[in-house]
PDB file of C-alpha atoms in Angstrom:
ATOM      1  CA  MET F   1      -0.121  -0.248   0.164  1.00 31.00           C
ATOM      2  CA  ARG F   2       1.501   3.452  -1.380  1.00 35.00           C
ATOM      3  CA  ASN F   3       0.949   6.849  -0.222  1.00 35.00           C
ATOM      4  CA  THR F   4       2.906  10.321  -0.267  1.00 34.00           C
ATOM      5  CA  LYS F   5       3.735  12.483   1.927  1.00 35.00           C
ATOM      6  CA  ASN F   6       5.854  15.884   1.731  1.00 35.00           C
ATOM      7  CA  ASN F   7       6.975  14.672  -1.647  1.00 33.00           C
ATOM      8  CA  MET F   8       8.300  11.480  -0.273  1.00 32.00           C
ATOM      9  CA  SER F   9       7.300   7.803  -1.525  1.00 36.00           C
ATOM     10  CA  PHE F  10       6.167   5.682   1.658  1.00 38.00           C
ATOM     11  CA  TRP F  11       5.425   2.377   1.870  1.00 41.00           C
ATOM     12  CA  SER F  12       2.923   1.796   4.730  1.00 42.00           C
ATOM     13  CA  ILE F  13       3.381  -1.417   6.750  1.00 41.00           C
ATOM     14  CA  PRO F  14       0.028  -2.759   6.675  1.00 37.00           C
ATOM     15  CA  PHE F  15      -1.987  -4.847   9.369  1.00 28.00           C
ATOM     16  CA  THR F  16      -1.090  -8.458   9.779  1.00 28.00           C
ATOM     17  CA  ALA F  17      -4.881  -9.238   9.058  1.00 24.00           C
ATOM     18  CA  ARG F  18      -3.937  -8.050   5.501  1.00 24.00           C
ATOM     19  CA  LYS F  19      -2.802 -10.966   3.629  1.00 24.00           C
ATOM     20  CA  ILE F  20      -3.221 -10.011   0.384  1.00 22.00           C
ATOM     21  CA  PHE F  21       0.547  -8.219   0.120  1.00 24.00           C
ATOM     22  CA  PHE F  22       2.301  -9.185   3.040  1.00 26.00           C
ATOM     23  CA  GLY F  23       1.468 -13.047   4.683  1.00 27.00           C
ATOM     24  CA  ILE F  24       2.100 -13.985   7.891  1.00 29.00           C
ATOM     25  CA  VAL F  25       5.598 -15.913   8.259  1.00 30.00           C
ATOM     26  CA  THR F  26       5.336 -19.226  10.227  1.00 30.00           C
ATOM     27  CA  CYS F  27       8.449 -19.268  12.831  1.00 36.00           C
ATOM     28  CA  ALA F  28      11.411 -20.820  11.627  1.00 43.00           C
ATOM     29  CA  ILE F  29      14.901 -20.553  12.668  1.00 49.00           C
ATOM     30  CA  VAL F  30      16.685 -18.498   9.828  1.00 47.00           C
ATOM     31  CA  THR F  31      20.237 -18.879   8.377  1.00 50.00           C
ATOM     32  CA  VAL F  32      22.242 -16.060   6.796  1.00 58.00           C
ATOM     33  CA  SER F  33      25.548 -15.102   6.897  1.00 54.00           C
ATOM     34  CA  CYS F  34      27.003 -11.668   6.107  1.00 64.00           C
ATOM     35  CA  LYS F  35      30.746 -12.983   6.155  1.00 52.00           C
ATOM     36  CA  HIS F  36      31.603 -12.852   2.534  1.00 47.00           C
ATOM     37  CA  GLU F  37      33.502 -10.320  -0.205  1.00 48.00           C
ATOM     38  CA  PRO F  38      31.098  -7.883  -1.502  1.00 44.00           C
ATOM     39  CA  ILE F  39      31.134  -8.518  -5.353  1.00 47.00           C
ATOM     40  CA  ARG F  40      33.664  -6.563  -7.611  1.00 51.00           C
ATOM     41  CA  LEU F  41      33.514  -3.014  -6.179  1.00 58.00           C
ATOM     42  CA  PRO F  42      35.986  -1.323  -3.526  1.00 72.00           C
ATOM     43  CA  VAL F  43      34.493  -1.846  -0.070  1.00 84.00           C
ATOM     44  CA  VAL F  44      35.935  -0.417   3.153  1.00 89.00           C
ATOM     45  CA  MET F  45      35.239  -2.805   6.175  1.00 92.00           C
ATOM     46  CA  TYR F  46      36.438  -2.297   9.811  1.00 94.00           C
ATOM     47  CA  GLU F  47      35.747  -5.670  11.890  1.00 95.00           C
ATOM     48  CA  ASN F  48      34.971  -5.717  15.276  1.00 96.00           C
ATOM     49  CA  ALA F  49      34.305  -1.629  14.646  1.00 97.00           C
ATOM     50  CA  VAL F  50      31.993  -1.503  17.716  1.00 98.00           C
ATOM     51  CA  THR F  51      30.710  -3.451  20.337  1.00 98.00           C
ATOM     52  CA  ASP F  52      27.705  -2.911  22.829  1.00 98.00           C
ATOM     53  CA  TYR F  53      27.181  -3.051  26.442  1.00 98.00           C
ATOM     54  CA  ASP F  54      26.027  -6.950  25.835  1.00 98.00           C
ATOM     55  CA  GLY F  55      29.455  -7.579  24.417  1.00 98.00           C
ATOM     56  CA  ASN F  56      28.101  -7.886  21.016  1.00 98.00           C
ATOM     57  CA  SER F  57      30.693  -6.717  18.283  1.00 98.00           C
ATOM     58  CA  TYR F  58      29.630  -5.606  14.781  1.00 98.00           C
ATOM     59  CA  ASP F  59      31.503  -4.849  11.902  1.00 97.00           C
ATOM     60  CA  ALA F  60      31.152  -1.347   9.935  1.00 97.00           C
ATOM     61  CA  VAL F  61      31.325  -0.675   6.648  1.00 96.00           C
ATOM     62  CA  VAL F  62      32.272   2.818   4.826  1.00 95.00           C
ATOM     63  CA  ILE F  63      29.705   3.945   2.131  1.00 94.00           C
ATOM     64  CA  GLY F  64      30.185   7.476   0.798  1.00 92.00           C
ATOM     65  CA  ASP F  65      31.186   9.759   4.015  1.00 93.00           C
ATOM     66  CA  GLN F  66      29.223   7.286   6.359  1.00 97.00           C
ATOM     67  CA  LEU F  67      30.357   4.357   8.693  1.00 98.00           C
ATOM     68  CA  TRP F  68      27.429   2.171   8.872  1.00 98.00           C
ATOM     69  CA  MET F  69      26.879  -1.125  11.290  1.00 98.00           C
ATOM     70  CA  ALA F  70      26.980  -4.144   8.505  1.00 97.00           C
ATOM     71  CA  SER F  71      24.554  -6.107  10.880  1.00 97.00           C
ATOM     72  CA  ASN F  72      21.235  -5.219  12.774  1.00 98.00           C
ATOM     73  CA  LEU F  73      21.364  -4.409  16.143  1.00 98.00           C
ATOM     74  CA  LYS F  74      21.236  -6.831  18.902  1.00 98.00           C
ATOM     75  CA  SER F  75      21.021  -5.227  22.177  1.00 98.00           C
ATOM     76  CA  THR F  76      19.476  -5.937  25.003  1.00 98.00           C
ATOM     77  CA  HIS F  77      20.654  -2.938  27.132  1.00 98.00           C
ATOM     78  CA  TYR F  78      21.352   0.856  26.697  1.00 98.00           C
ATOM     79  CA  ALA F  79      25.074   1.855  26.256  1.00 98.00           C
ATOM     80  CA  ASP F  80      24.149   3.136  29.976  1.00 97.00           C
ATOM     81  CA  GLY F  81      23.424  -0.398  31.204  1.00 98.00           C
ATOM     82  CA  THR F  82      19.669   0.124  31.446  1.00 98.00           C
ATOM     83  CA  PRO F  83      18.189  -2.958  30.109  1.00 98.00           C
ATOM     84  CA  ILE F  84      15.841  -2.827  27.270  1.00 98.00           C
ATOM     85  CA  PRO F  85      12.574  -4.792  28.347  1.00 98.00           C
ATOM     86  CA  ALA F  86      11.820  -8.201  26.276  1.00 97.00           C
ATOM     87  CA  GLY F  87       8.689  -8.151  24.909  1.00 95.00           C
ATOM     88  CA  SER F  88       6.376 -10.919  24.718  1.00 91.00           C
ATOM     89  CA  GLU F  89       3.473 -11.544  21.610  1.00 87.00           C
ATOM     90  CA  SER F  90       0.851  -9.567  24.066  1.00 90.00           C
ATOM     91  CA  ASP F  91       3.685  -6.722  24.972  1.00 91.00           C
ATOM     92  CA  ILE F  92       2.791  -3.836  22.625  1.00 91.00           C
ATOM     93  CA  SER F  93       3.111  -0.141  23.290  1.00 94.00           C
ATOM     94  CA  ASP F  94       3.673   2.727  21.459  1.00 93.00           C
ATOM     95  CA  THR F  95       5.550   4.619  24.910  1.00 95.00           C
ATOM     96  CA  LEU F  96       7.100   1.671  26.725  1.00 97.00           C
ATOM     97  CA  PRO F  97      10.218   0.220  25.315  1.00 98.00           C
ATOM     98  CA  TYR F  98      10.237  -3.422  24.201  1.00 98.00           C
ATOM     99  CA  ARG F  99      12.556  -5.861  22.084  1.00 98.00           C
ATOM    100  CA  TYR F 100      11.645  -8.889  20.234  1.00 97.00           C
ATOM    101  CA  ALA F 101      13.583 -11.695  18.598  1.00 97.00           C
ATOM    102  CA  PRO F 102      12.641 -12.042  15.021  1.00 97.00           C
ATOM    103  CA  GLY F 103       9.614 -14.861  14.256  1.00 95.00           C
ATOM    104  CA  GLY F 104       9.694 -14.883  18.429  1.00 95.00           C
ATOM    105  CA  ILE F 105      12.608 -17.460  18.204  1.00 95.00           C
ATOM    106  CA  GLU F 106      15.803 -16.421  20.071  1.00 96.00           C
ATOM    107  CA  GLU F 107      18.101 -18.409  17.783  1.00 96.00           C
ATOM    108  CA  ASN F 108      16.994 -15.902  15.032  1.00 96.00           C
ATOM    109  CA  VAL F 109      18.796 -13.027  16.754  1.00 98.00           C
ATOM    110  CA  GLU F 110      22.419 -13.847  15.912  1.00 96.00           C
ATOM    111  CA  ALA F 111      22.237 -14.078  11.905  1.00 96.00           C
ATOM    112  CA  MET F 112      19.120 -11.235  12.066  1.00 98.00           C
ATOM    113  CA  GLY F 113      19.553  -8.989  15.138  1.00 98.00           C
ATOM    114  CA  ARG F 114      16.391  -7.909  17.354  1.00 98.00           C
ATOM    115  CA  LEU F 115      13.303  -5.734  16.545  1.00 98.00           C
ATOM    116  CA  TYR F 116      12.854  -2.666  18.565  1.00 98.00           C
ATOM    117  CA  ASN F 117       9.336  -0.673  18.941  1.00 98.00           C
ATOM    118  CA  TRP F 118       9.915   3.346  18.887  1.00 97.00           C
ATOM    119  CA  ALA F 119       9.966   3.696  22.422  1.00 98.00           C
ATOM    120  CA  ALA F 120      13.085   1.288  22.917  1.00 98.00           C
ATOM    121  CA  VAL F 121      15.012   2.516  20.083  1.00 98.00           C
ATOM    122  CA  MET F 122      14.780   6.273  20.921  1.00 98.00           C
ATOM    123  CA  HIS F 123      15.385   6.134  24.658  1.00 98.00           C
ATOM    124  CA  GLY F 124      13.814   9.222  25.189  1.00 97.00           C
ATOM    125  CA  SER F 125      14.908  11.391  22.708  1.00 97.00           C
ATOM    126  CA  ARG F 126      13.180  13.658  20.744  1.00 97.00           C
ATOM    127  CA  HIS F 127      12.632  12.682  16.998  1.00 97.00           C
ATOM    128  CA  SER F 128      15.147  14.475  14.457  1.00 97.00           C
ATOM    129  CA  ASN F 129      15.495  14.636  10.771  1.00 97.00           C
ATOM    130  CA  ASP F 130      19.202  16.184  11.198  1.00 97.00           C
ATOM    131  CA  ALA F 131      21.908  14.752   9.651  1.00 96.00           C
ATOM    132  CA  PRO F 132      23.522  13.759  12.247  1.00 97.00           C
ATOM    133  CA  SER F 133      20.609  13.155  13.757  1.00 98.00           C
ATOM    134  CA  GLY F 134      22.104  13.581  17.232  1.00 98.00           C
ATOM    135  CA  VAL F 135      20.016  10.739  18.558  1.00 98.00           C
ATOM    136  CA  GLN F 136      22.041   8.415  20.644  1.00 98.00           C
ATOM    137  CA  GLY F 137      18.991   6.217  21.606  1.00 98.00           C
ATOM    138  CA  ILE F 138      19.793   2.331  21.488  1.00 98.00           C
ATOM    139  CA  CYS F 139      22.981   2.809  19.843  1.00 98.00           C
ATOM    140  CA  PRO F 140      26.292   1.961  21.471  1.00 98.00           C
ATOM    141  CA  ASP F 141      28.466   5.140  22.975  1.00 98.00           C
ATOM    142  CA  GLY F 142      29.943   6.967  19.656  1.00 98.00           C
ATOM    143  CA  TRP F 143      27.069   6.026  17.423  1.00 98.00           C
ATOM    144  CA  HIS F 144      23.561   7.054  16.567  1.00 98.00           C
ATOM    145  CA  VAL F 145      20.363   6.162  14.954  1.00 98.00           C
ATOM    146  CA  PRO F 146      20.330   7.357  11.382  1.00 98.00           C
ATOM    147  CA  SER F 147      17.659  10.178  10.220  1.00 98.00           C
ATOM    148  CA  ASN F 148      15.634   9.791   7.143  1.00 97.00           C
ATOM    149  CA  THR F 149      17.803  12.380   5.964  1.00 98.00           C
ATOM    150  CA  GLU F 150      20.942  10.149   6.422  1.00 98.00           C
ATOM    151  CA  TRP F 151      19.273   7.339   4.939  1.00 97.00           C
ATOM    152  CA  ARG F 152      18.549   9.744   1.958  1.00 97.00           C
ATOM    153  CA  GLN F 153      22.318  10.519   1.707  1.00 97.00           C
ATOM    154  CA  LEU F 154      23.105   6.725   1.570  1.00 96.00           C
ATOM    155  CA  THR F 155      20.834   6.045  -0.895  1.00 94.00           C
ATOM    156  CA  ASP F 156      21.754   9.195  -2.969  1.00 93.00           C
ATOM    157  CA  ASN F 157      25.669   7.783  -2.873  1.00 91.00           C
ATOM    158  CA  ILE F 158      24.553   4.702  -4.284  1.00 89.00           C
ATOM    159  CA  GLN F 159      22.792   6.086  -7.282  1.00 87.00           C
ATOM    160  CA  ASN F 160      25.478   8.598  -7.812  1.00 85.00           C
ATOM    161  CA  ASN F 161      28.613   7.065  -7.333  1.00 80.00           C
ATOM    162  CA  GLU F 162      30.129   5.230 -10.454  1.00 69.00           C
ATOM    163  CA  TYR F 163      31.051   2.466  -8.337  1.00 71.00           C
ATOM    164  CA  TYR F 164      27.727   1.188  -8.060  1.00 71.00           C
ATOM    165  CA  MET F 165      26.326   2.233 -11.505  1.00 61.00           C
ATOM    166  CA  GLU F 166      25.075  -1.193 -12.268  1.00 67.00           C
ATOM    167  CA  TYR F 167      23.035  -0.457  -9.015  1.00 70.00           C
ATOM    168  CA  SER F 168      21.885   2.889  -9.444  1.00 69.00           C
ATOM    169  CA  LEU F 169      18.047   1.514 -10.822  1.00 75.00           C
ATOM    170  CA  SER F 170      18.106  -1.078  -7.546  1.00 88.00           C
ATOM    171  CA  ILE F 171      19.694   0.456  -4.853  1.00 93.00           C
ATOM    172  CA  GLY F 172      17.486  -2.208  -2.437  1.00 94.00           C
ATOM    173  CA  LYS F 173      19.841  -4.897  -4.097  1.00 93.00           C
ATOM    174  CA  ALA F 174      23.081  -2.865  -3.561  1.00 93.00           C
ATOM    175  CA  LEU F 175      22.028  -2.813   0.094  1.00 95.00           C
ATOM    176  CA  ALA F 176      20.779  -6.491   0.810  1.00 96.00           C
ATOM    177  CA  ALA F 177      22.513  -9.281   1.815  1.00 96.00           C
ATOM    178  CA  MET F 178      23.315 -12.021  -0.589  1.00 95.00           C
ATOM    179  CA  SER F 179      21.010 -14.873   1.021  1.00 95.00           C
ATOM    180  CA  GLY F 180      18.004 -15.464   3.199  1.00 96.00           C
ATOM    181  CA  TRP F 181      15.702 -13.841   0.507  1.00 98.00           C
ATOM    182  CA  ASP F 182      12.594 -15.133  -0.937  1.00 98.00           C
ATOM    183  CA  SER F 183      13.112 -15.758  -4.649  1.00 97.00           C
ATOM    184  CA  SER F 184      11.491 -13.151  -7.141  1.00 96.00           C
ATOM    185  CA  ARG F 185      11.381 -13.012 -10.878  1.00 95.00           C
ATOM    186  CA  VAL F 186      11.340  -9.545 -10.883  1.00 93.00           C
ATOM    187  CA  TYR F 187      14.529  -8.321 -12.642  1.00 90.00           C
ATOM    188  CA  HIS F 188      16.923  -6.288 -10.548  1.00 90.00           C
ATOM    189  CA  SER F 189      14.871  -7.031  -7.565  1.00 94.00           C
ATOM    190  CA  VAL F 190      16.567  -8.003  -4.332  1.00 96.00           C
ATOM    191  CA  GLY F 191      15.303 -11.817  -4.460  1.00 96.00           C
ATOM    192  CA  ASN F 192      16.389 -12.167  -8.419  1.00 94.00           C
ATOM    193  CA  ASP F 193      19.904 -13.569  -8.588  1.00 94.00           C
ATOM    194  CA  GLN F 194      20.908 -12.920  -4.892  1.00 95.00           C
ATOM    195  CA  ARG F 195      24.423 -13.404  -5.918  1.00 93.00           C
ATOM    196  CA  ARG F 196      24.586  -9.991  -7.060  1.00 91.00           C
ATOM    197  CA  ASN F 197      23.366  -8.553  -3.838  1.00 93.00           C
ATOM    198  CA  ASP F 198      25.050  -6.307  -1.240  1.00 93.00           C
ATOM    199  CA  ALA F 199      27.897  -4.444  -3.819  1.00 91.00           C
ATOM    200  CA  THR F 200      28.285  -2.006  -0.601  1.00 93.00           C
ATOM    201  CA  GLY F 201      28.676  -4.488   2.471  1.00 94.00           C
ATOM    202  CA  PHE F 202      25.737  -3.073   4.102  1.00 96.00           C
ATOM    203  CA  CYS F 203      23.972  -6.724   4.138  1.00 97.00           C
ATOM    204  CA  ALA F 204      20.225  -5.747   4.878  1.00 98.00           C
ATOM    205  CA  ILE F 205      18.954  -9.100   6.359  1.00 97.00           C
ATOM    206  CA  PRO F 206      15.239  -9.815   5.869  1.00 98.00           C
ATOM    207  CA  ALA F 207      13.805 -10.246   9.224  1.00 98.00           C
ATOM    208  CA  GLY F 208      10.473  -8.954   8.650  1.00 98.00           C
ATOM    209  CA  TYR F 209       8.585  -6.926  11.450  1.00 97.00           C
ATOM    210  CA  PHE F 210       6.598  -7.667  14.728  1.00 97.00           C
ATOM    211  CA  VAL F 211       2.881  -6.190  15.775  1.00 93.00           C
ATOM    212  CA  PHE F 212      -0.124  -7.685  17.779  1.00 86.00           C
ATOM    213  CA  GLY F 213       1.469 -10.769  18.662  1.00 85.00           C
ATOM    214  CA  SER F 214       2.497 -11.985  14.725  1.00 92.00           C
ATOM    215  CA  TYR F 215       5.648 -12.286  13.247  1.00 96.00           C
ATOM    216  CA  SER F 216       5.507 -11.036   9.341  1.00 95.00           C
ATOM    217  CA  ASP F 217       7.559 -11.020   6.073  1.00 97.00           C
ATOM    218  CA  ILE F 218      10.802 -12.661   7.560  1.00 97.00           C
ATOM    219  CA  GLY F 219      12.328 -13.818   4.167  1.00 97.00           C
ATOM    220  CA  GLN F 220      10.804 -10.919   2.362  1.00 97.00           C
ATOM    221  CA  PHE F 221      11.216  -7.770   3.552  1.00 98.00           C
ATOM    222  CA  ALA F 222      13.925  -5.747   5.921  1.00 98.00           C
ATOM    223  CA  TYR F 223      12.341  -2.562   7.711  1.00 98.00           C
ATOM    224  CA  PHE F 224      14.473   0.086   9.563  1.00 98.00           C
ATOM    225  CA  TRP F 225      13.837   2.535  11.951  1.00 98.00           C
ATOM    226  CA  THR F 226      14.937   6.302  11.555  1.00 98.00           C
ATOM    227  CA  THR F 227      14.902   9.121  14.124  1.00 98.00           C
ATOM    228  CA  MET F 228      11.908  10.931  12.049  1.00 97.00           C
ATOM    229  CA  ARG F 229       8.319  10.903  13.138  1.00 94.00           C
ATOM    230  CA  SER F 230       6.479  11.113  10.288  1.00 90.00           C
ATOM    231  CA  SER F 231       3.339  11.991  12.458  1.00 91.00           C
ATOM    232  CA  LEU F 232       1.766  11.806  15.671  1.00 91.00           C
ATOM    233  CA  HIS F 233       1.647   7.931  15.667  1.00 93.00           C
ATOM    234  CA  PHE F 234       3.813   6.795  13.194  1.00 97.00           C
ATOM    235  CA  GLY F 235       7.604   6.834  12.877  1.00 97.00           C
ATOM    236  CA  ALA F 236       9.405   6.810   9.392  1.00 97.00           C
ATOM    237  CA  GLY F 237      11.649   3.929   8.331  1.00 97.00           C
ATOM    238  CA  ARG F 238      12.995   2.346   5.248  1.00 97.00           C
ATOM    239  CA  ALA F 239      12.018  -1.008   3.796  1.00 97.00           C
ATOM    240  CA  ILE F 240      14.054  -3.850   1.529  1.00 97.00           C
ATOM    241  CA  GLY F 241      11.553  -5.913  -0.422  1.00 97.00           C
ATOM    242  CA  TYR F 242      12.332  -8.942  -2.281  1.00 97.00           C
ATOM    243  CA  ASN F 243      10.621  -8.152  -5.160  1.00 96.00           C
ATOM    244  CA  THR F 244      11.283  -4.641  -5.299  1.00 94.00           C
ATOM    245  CA  THR F 245      14.235  -3.009  -6.134  1.00 92.00           C
ATOM    246  CA  GLU F 246      14.032   0.020  -3.780  1.00 90.00           C
ATOM    247  CA  ALA F 247      15.118   0.952  -0.135  1.00 94.00           C
ATOM    248  CA  ALA F 248      11.818   2.808  -0.066  1.00 94.00           C
ATOM    249  CA  ALA F 249      10.931   5.387   2.563  1.00 95.00           C
ATOM    250  CA  CYS F 250       7.762   3.694   4.990  1.00 94.00           C
ATOM    251  CA  GLU F 251       6.030   4.693   7.779  1.00 94.00           C
ATOM    252  CA  SER F 252       5.139   2.356  10.799  1.00 95.00           C
ATOM    253  CA  SER F 253       2.937   2.579  13.802  1.00 96.00           C
ATOM    254  CA  LEU F 254       5.230   3.392  17.089  1.00 97.00           C
ATOM    255  CA  TYR F 255       4.239   0.145  18.701  1.00 96.00           C
ATOM    256  CA  TYR F 256       5.708  -2.024  15.432  1.00 97.00           C
ATOM    257  CA  GLY F 257       8.956  -3.935  16.058  1.00 98.00           C
ATOM    258  CA  LEU F 258      11.264  -3.121  13.584  1.00 98.00           C
ATOM    259  CA  SER F 259      15.079  -3.379  12.554  1.00 98.00           C
ATOM    260  CA  VAL F 260      17.676  -0.808  13.674  1.00 98.00           C
ATOM    261  CA  ARG F 261      21.325   0.002  12.061  1.00 98.00           C
ATOM    262  CA  CYS F 262      23.589   2.653  13.847  1.00 98.00           C
ATOM    263  CA  VAL F 263      25.532   5.146  12.515  1.00 98.00           C
ATOM    264  CA  LYS F 264      29.330   6.324  13.647  1.00 98.00           C
ATOM    265  CA  ASP F 265      28.780   9.999  15.019  1.00 97.00           C
TER     266      ASP F 265
END
């Protein structure tokens, strides 16, 4: 379902009852690996660039002038040691922070990271669309949650950089992991010839999302929060889908559980 706000293209994540476009995924342990050399293009990768409070280490990749985490956040604590409550399937809130495991299965966290609602991501910070956002939120010290503007800078860099010329019309493919996606016959889409994915080393993982006690779109879509609030009850994000070529702007109710990537300050 698509609409337009402020000249921006938004994919609104549908409720789980709308099964025509997004189906509810049966829970399963998912195996996805980001340990590979991105194809052909010069990629600057830093191994173990940052470690969170829990001791999880994250590689980071340089894309343009930005340094991005190369995997989804897994944290169960904020940088100050405050615990992030684990949400059950009945724990849904747009004001109380919750974290979830993709598919409701803890074993999925290693490959796919965790899903967080807006309150967990922002950790009491005000919304922002600045670049940089100025919102540490859920990220480790020295890193921050990206704004929609920073995501726009990322996608613009892919579209305009000669190294990514092949992917100028398929930004989602340049960001998507080389495995773990449902197959698609759409030419240049993420799920089509996945061996040609991930030219940037960003390695977007299709962890899906959580809402109303259900986990949806695992293997089909990766959804990421930004620090921009698109309206009173909605936050802006980014969506990469198996049957699309885009890293499209999207908006989600604040109680949804989405993935998080952090950017170096």
